[in-house]
Amino acid sequence: MLPTDGVMCFPGQTWEKVLSKVKKAVVFMDDRCSESLHWNGGAALLFEAGARNIKQFSSFEAGGQNEPKAVFVVSTVLKGKTADIIKDIISLSRFQYCVVFTAIPHSIHLLANNVTTDLEGNSVFEQFEEKLCEWMGDMNYTAEVMHAPVVFAPLTQHLHLLPAFSDLFPLLEVDLESINEKRPEKRRFGSLMDVDTHSLSPELQIQIKSLTSAINTLFEFIGTREESFSVGPMSRLIAGELASHPQAKNRRKSAPNKASVVFIDRTLDRTGAVGHHGDSLVEKILSGLPQLPGHVTDIQVDMLELTHLKQTTDNKGILAPGCLAQNQSATARLLWETMLVAKQKEAVMEVRRQLVEAASKENLPIKMSLGRVTAEQLCSYVQLFRDSWGALESHSGVLQLGLAAAQALRHPALPCWDACLAFERLLLQALGDLDLAEVLKQLLPLIKSSEPETGSDSSSGSGELSVDDLLVLLVYVYSMAQEACPGGAEQEKHVEKVENELIGALTLRLTQQTSLSPLLQEITGVSGPEELTVERAHSALENVFEMLRGVCHARDPLKHFSSVYTPSDGAHQATYRPLLKQVLEEIFHPDRRECPDVEHMSGGLTDLLKTGFSMFMKVTRPHPSDHPLLFLFLVGGVTPSELRLIRDVVSTHKSGTQVLVMSTRLLRPCDVPHLLFSIDRLKPDIGV
């Protein structure tokens, strides 16, 4: 089996262990594992394997009277909150047989329990088995605890996400200050590049080790020896952890295949992540349509068009939603892959073509029309299927994707998307002509002119910008500010003055809201506008601007990739140069140049000796383009536009290297403020 085929098989393979245990069981699963299962075949896999029921992993759930067997599938450590929920469920049930699967390996459970020595066997798991029997009420009942790395979600052949790590985000300057506060003055770190794994919180150490363990398991499965490279401080920690992974040494001695893996920090380029690209259909689908409950990536597709029901408040929610994950149909899978990486015009034309083809196969009375594809046209094609149950069932995957495209194209938030795109283009040009203070001043009228919103959706259809949208625009500006507007001390005072004006205007906007979006609830720490005082809003926004100032300096340690901004030269407008494109062009450069920002991470003595010998003799250092397979791992998320960029750069260089992308999440513009302003990056939730 080729390594690339193995990568595609591996996520499904991780579920085999779980499937072998679910017969006649009620299955309790947390959101992150549910999302992985969703992209690997969904609940049907469990039911086909004999599961009786699937329930949310929650203290408010329990097994029925006649359900003696339970299987728990969790992405977290088996202690604290996770253990409490398992205990609550068992206490409310009548189980006699419990199986617990955790995505965290036993070696990391030892770390979580402060056990430094490498104990024989699976002592932590065995102790938890005893607890399970205790909670079931009889020590003679059966309990099993084991590890299954069910963390991979294969969105396409070339893109795998790890939903369990969706909130893992590279550290910022403010996080460095928090780390240094707990260290003696003489031992404080000068920059994020100096931080080592041992100086991180136990929670973050566990998350990084869990991630590298999952990647190591994948490389074991595909029989591959990897060379690890990093771009950025967090990537450096992850790549270093993978290079020195204790179980990887034997694998590297005997693995028949070779690959390079390059980790890249998302924080080094947030411009592309918050940009409202005009030519990506999937970015509009992800941003416009509501998310599936408990999911980070997939969305809900309204299936009303496939019925004769009229939209009323009475029938709202009676239809199960459609989604983007189509595992049953090869045609739908290919359509989804096209939609993900093609430009919007090509994507909607492919959606129309597939709908026409499906209707023709079923002899449905389709009226062909050429020219621009509209949402109404796509809906009219979908509606042809609603009177034929057989046709609807045969083509349900294509129909769901067709409806997702139509609903995005006619979404009321589209004018707002276009307005954000227009503002970004104006700001991009302004950054080259004005100093940062003057650029920020251009946002003041936007804040003051917009009406208070009545909900989290920034889309009354008028193109008015919500507070969420304004935060996204601020991230866009600050992400390029350092290289576009390098100012002195005098300018810094000027910027600070304008920032205070912005904080004041945004505070006023916040306190006028009639409801708060999820992002604003996270940032302010309140659940509704009635709880939001002026002081609280002002303090929350001061923290936001402190974070934004740190965003400015994320690329400071880089020598080669220190800028993503090209100023106007009179003949050409200012442009944004994606960092990912710069990294790939450096990797595939025919001269195989050494780049100081792409750091090779080694965990072996041989490599250290090589480095020493290279002072006296010519030793070729490993290069990311050495091997036929390259894994790009974007720590903190990847956008659909970047997936197309990767495909285009690889195809232009005709290098013969196959590139597979891995990431923690598929990004929408609004995800970045969440990751920057409202999560605790130093203490991620590991279920404890």
PDB file of N, CA, C and O in Angstrom, residues 331-355:
ATOM      1  N   THR A 331     -19.534  10.280  -6.182  1.00  0.00           N
ATOM      2  CA  THR A 331     -19.825  11.485  -6.983  1.00  0.00           C
ATOM      3  C   THR A 331     -19.898  12.712  -6.088  1.00  0.00           C
ATOM      4  O   THR A 331     -19.315  13.766  -6.379  1.00  0.00           O
ATOM      5  N   ALA A 332     -20.616  12.569  -4.965  1.00  0.00           N
ATOM      6  CA  ALA A 332     -20.760  13.702  -4.036  1.00  0.00           C
ATOM      7  C   ALA A 332     -19.410  14.058  -3.414  1.00  0.00           C
ATOM      8  O   ALA A 332     -19.099  15.237  -3.219  1.00  0.00           O
ATOM      9  N   ARG A 333     -18.589  13.027  -3.133  1.00  0.00           N
ATOM     10  CA  ARG A 333     -17.263  13.284  -2.547  1.00  0.00           C
ATOM     11  C   ARG A 333     -16.398  14.093  -3.501  1.00  0.00           C
ATOM     12  O   ARG A 333     -15.720  15.044  -3.110  1.00  0.00           O
ATOM     13  N   LEU A 334     -16.439  13.731  -4.779  1.00  0.00           N
ATOM     14  CA  LEU A 334     -15.649  14.467  -5.788  1.00  0.00           C
ATOM     15  C   LEU A 334     -16.162  15.891  -5.954  1.00  0.00           C
ATOM     16  O   LEU A 334     -15.389  16.833  -6.133  1.00  0.00           O
ATOM     17  N   LEU A 335     -17.490  16.043  -5.893  1.00  0.00           N
ATOM     18  CA  LEU A 335     -18.077  17.385  -6.013  1.00  0.00           C
ATOM     19  C   LEU A 335     -17.614  18.258  -4.845  1.00  0.00           C
ATOM     20  O   LEU A 335     -17.239  19.419  -5.031  1.00  0.00           O
ATOM     21  N   TRP A 336     -17.620  17.696  -3.629  1.00  0.00           N
ATOM     22  CA  TRP A 336     -17.171  18.439  -2.443  1.00  0.00           C
ATOM     23  C   TRP A 336     -15.706  18.852  -2.579  1.00  0.00           C
ATOM     24  O   TRP A 336     -15.328  19.978  -2.274  1.00  0.00           O
ATOM     25  N   GLU A 337     -14.855  17.946  -3.092  1.00  0.00           N
ATOM     26  CA  GLU A 337     -13.431  18.272  -3.273  1.00  0.00           C
ATOM     27  C   GLU A 337     -13.263  19.421  -4.262  1.00  0.00           C
ATOM     28  O   GLU A 337     -12.425  20.300  -4.068  1.00  0.00           O
ATOM     29  N   THR A 338     -14.068  19.403  -5.333  1.00  0.00           N
ATOM     30  CA  THR A 338     -14.007  20.487  -6.331  1.00  0.00           C
ATOM     31  C   THR A 338     -14.440  21.805  -5.703  1.00  0.00           C
ATOM     32  O   THR A 338     -13.791  22.844  -5.880  1.00  0.00           O
ATOM     33  N   MET A 339     -15.574  21.770  -4.968  1.00  0.00           N
ATOM     34  CA  MET A 339     -16.095  22.987  -4.333  1.00  0.00           C
ATOM     35  C   MET A 339     -15.070  23.589  -3.380  1.00  0.00           C
ATOM     36  O   MET A 339     -14.936  24.803  -3.267  1.00  0.00           O
ATOM     37  N   LEU A 340     -14.316  22.721  -2.697  1.00  0.00           N
ATOM     38  CA  LEU A 340     -13.386  23.183  -1.669  1.00  0.00           C
ATOM     39  C   LEU A 340     -12.201  23.946  -2.254  1.00  0.00           C
ATOM     40  O   LEU A 340     -11.742  24.926  -1.673  1.00  0.00           O
ATOM     41  N   VAL A 341     -11.698  23.507  -3.417  1.00  0.00           N
ATOM     42  CA  VAL A 341     -10.476  24.139  -3.937  1.00  0.00           C
ATOM     43  C   VAL A 341     -10.683  24.985  -5.199  1.00  0.00           C
ATOM     44  O   VAL A 341      -9.786  25.726  -5.588  1.00  0.00           O
ATOM     45  N   ALA A 342     -11.868  24.879  -5.837  1.00  0.00           N
ATOM     46  CA  ALA A 342     -12.080  25.635  -7.084  1.00  0.00           C
ATOM     47  C   ALA A 342     -12.491  27.073  -6.778  1.00  0.00           C
ATOM     48  O   ALA A 342     -12.946  27.392  -5.676  1.00  0.00           O
ATOM     49  N   LYS A 343     -12.341  27.948  -7.775  1.00  0.00           N
ATOM     50  CA  LYS A 343     -12.860  29.310  -7.648  1.00  0.00           C
ATOM     51  C   LYS A 343     -14.388  29.243  -7.664  1.00  0.00           C
ATOM     52  O   LYS A 343     -14.974  28.297  -8.177  1.00  0.00           O
ATOM     53  N   GLN A 344     -15.021  30.293  -7.120  1.00  0.00           N
ATOM     54  CA  GLN A 344     -16.481  30.245  -6.952  1.00  0.00           C
ATOM     55  C   GLN A 344     -17.218  29.947  -8.250  1.00  0.00           C
ATOM     56  O   GLN A 344     -18.119  29.112  -8.295  1.00  0.00           O
ATOM     57  N   LYS A 345     -16.821  30.617  -9.333  1.00  0.00           N
ATOM     58  CA  LYS A 345     -17.525  30.436 -10.613  1.00  0.00           C
ATOM     59  C   LYS A 345     -17.430  28.974 -11.079  1.00  0.00           C
ATOM     60  O   LYS A 345     -18.423  28.372 -11.484  1.00  0.00           O
ATOM     61  N   GLU A 346     -16.221  28.393 -10.987  1.00  0.00           N
ATOM     62  CA  GLU A 346     -16.032  26.994 -11.397  1.00  0.00           C
ATOM     63  C   GLU A 346     -16.829  26.062 -10.488  1.00  0.00           C
ATOM     64  O   GLU A 346     -17.431  25.086 -10.944  1.00  0.00           O
ATOM     65  N   ALA A 347     -16.847  26.383  -9.181  1.00  0.00           N
ATOM     66  CA  ALA A 347     -17.531  25.517  -8.209  1.00  0.00           C
ATOM     67  C   ALA A 347     -19.034  25.474  -8.468  1.00  0.00           C
ATOM     68  O   ALA A 347     -19.631  24.392  -8.506  1.00  0.00           O
ATOM     69  N   VAL A 348     -19.661  26.646  -8.669  1.00  0.00           N
ATOM     70  CA  VAL A 348     -21.126  26.641  -8.878  1.00  0.00           C
ATOM     71  C   VAL A 348     -21.484  26.004 -10.224  1.00  0.00           C
ATOM     72  O   VAL A 348     -22.521  25.348 -10.348  1.00  0.00           O
ATOM     73  N   MET A 349     -20.617  26.156 -11.217  1.00  0.00           N
ATOM     74  CA  MET A 349     -20.882  25.505 -12.512  1.00  0.00           C
ATOM     75  C   MET A 349     -20.798  23.981 -12.381  1.00  0.00           C
ATOM     76  O   MET A 349     -21.585  23.245 -12.982  1.00  0.00           O
ATOM     77  N   GLU A 350     -19.860  23.512 -11.550  1.00  0.00           N
ATOM     78  CA  GLU A 350     -19.742  22.069 -11.323  1.00  0.00           C
ATOM     79  C   GLU A 350     -20.955  21.546 -10.546  1.00  0.00           C
ATOM     80  O   GLU A 350     -21.452  20.447 -10.811  1.00  0.00           O
ATOM     81  N   VAL A 351     -21.451  22.342  -9.579  1.00  0.00           N
ATOM     82  CA  VAL A 351     -22.668  21.959  -8.842  1.00  0.00           C
ATOM     83  C   VAL A 351     -23.831  21.817  -9.818  1.00  0.00           C
ATOM     84  O   VAL A 351     -24.571  20.824  -9.797  1.00  0.00           O
ATOM     85  N   ARG A 352     -23.995  22.830 -10.707  1.00  0.00           N
ATOM     86  CA  ARG A 352     -25.080  22.764 -11.701  1.00  0.00           C
ATOM     87  C   ARG A 352     -24.916  21.539 -12.593  1.00  0.00           C
ATOM     88  O   ARG A 352     -25.881  20.812 -12.849  1.00  0.00           O
ATOM     89  N   ARG A 353     -23.696  21.281 -13.048  1.00  0.00           N
ATOM     90  CA  ARG A 353     -23.462  20.151 -13.949  1.00  0.00           C
ATOM     91  C   ARG A 353     -23.848  18.823 -13.290  1.00  0.00           C
ATOM     92  O   ARG A 353     -24.493  17.974 -13.903  1.00  0.00           O
ATOM     93  N   GLN A 354     -23.473  18.671 -12.021  1.00  0.00           N
ATOM     94  CA  GLN A 354     -23.784  17.424 -11.312  1.00  0.00           C
ATOM     95  C   GLN A 354     -25.286  17.259 -11.095  1.00  0.00           C
ATOM     96  O   GLN A 354     -25.821  16.143 -11.182  1.00  0.00           O
ATOM     97  N   LEU A 355     -25.993  18.376 -10.811  1.00  0.00           N
ATOM     98  CA  LEU A 355     -27.448  18.305 -10.624  1.00  0.00           C
ATOM     99  C   LEU A 355     -28.145  17.940 -11.941  1.00  0.00           C
ATOM    100  O   LEU A 355     -29.074  17.123 -11.970  1.00  0.00           O
TER     101      LEU A 355
END
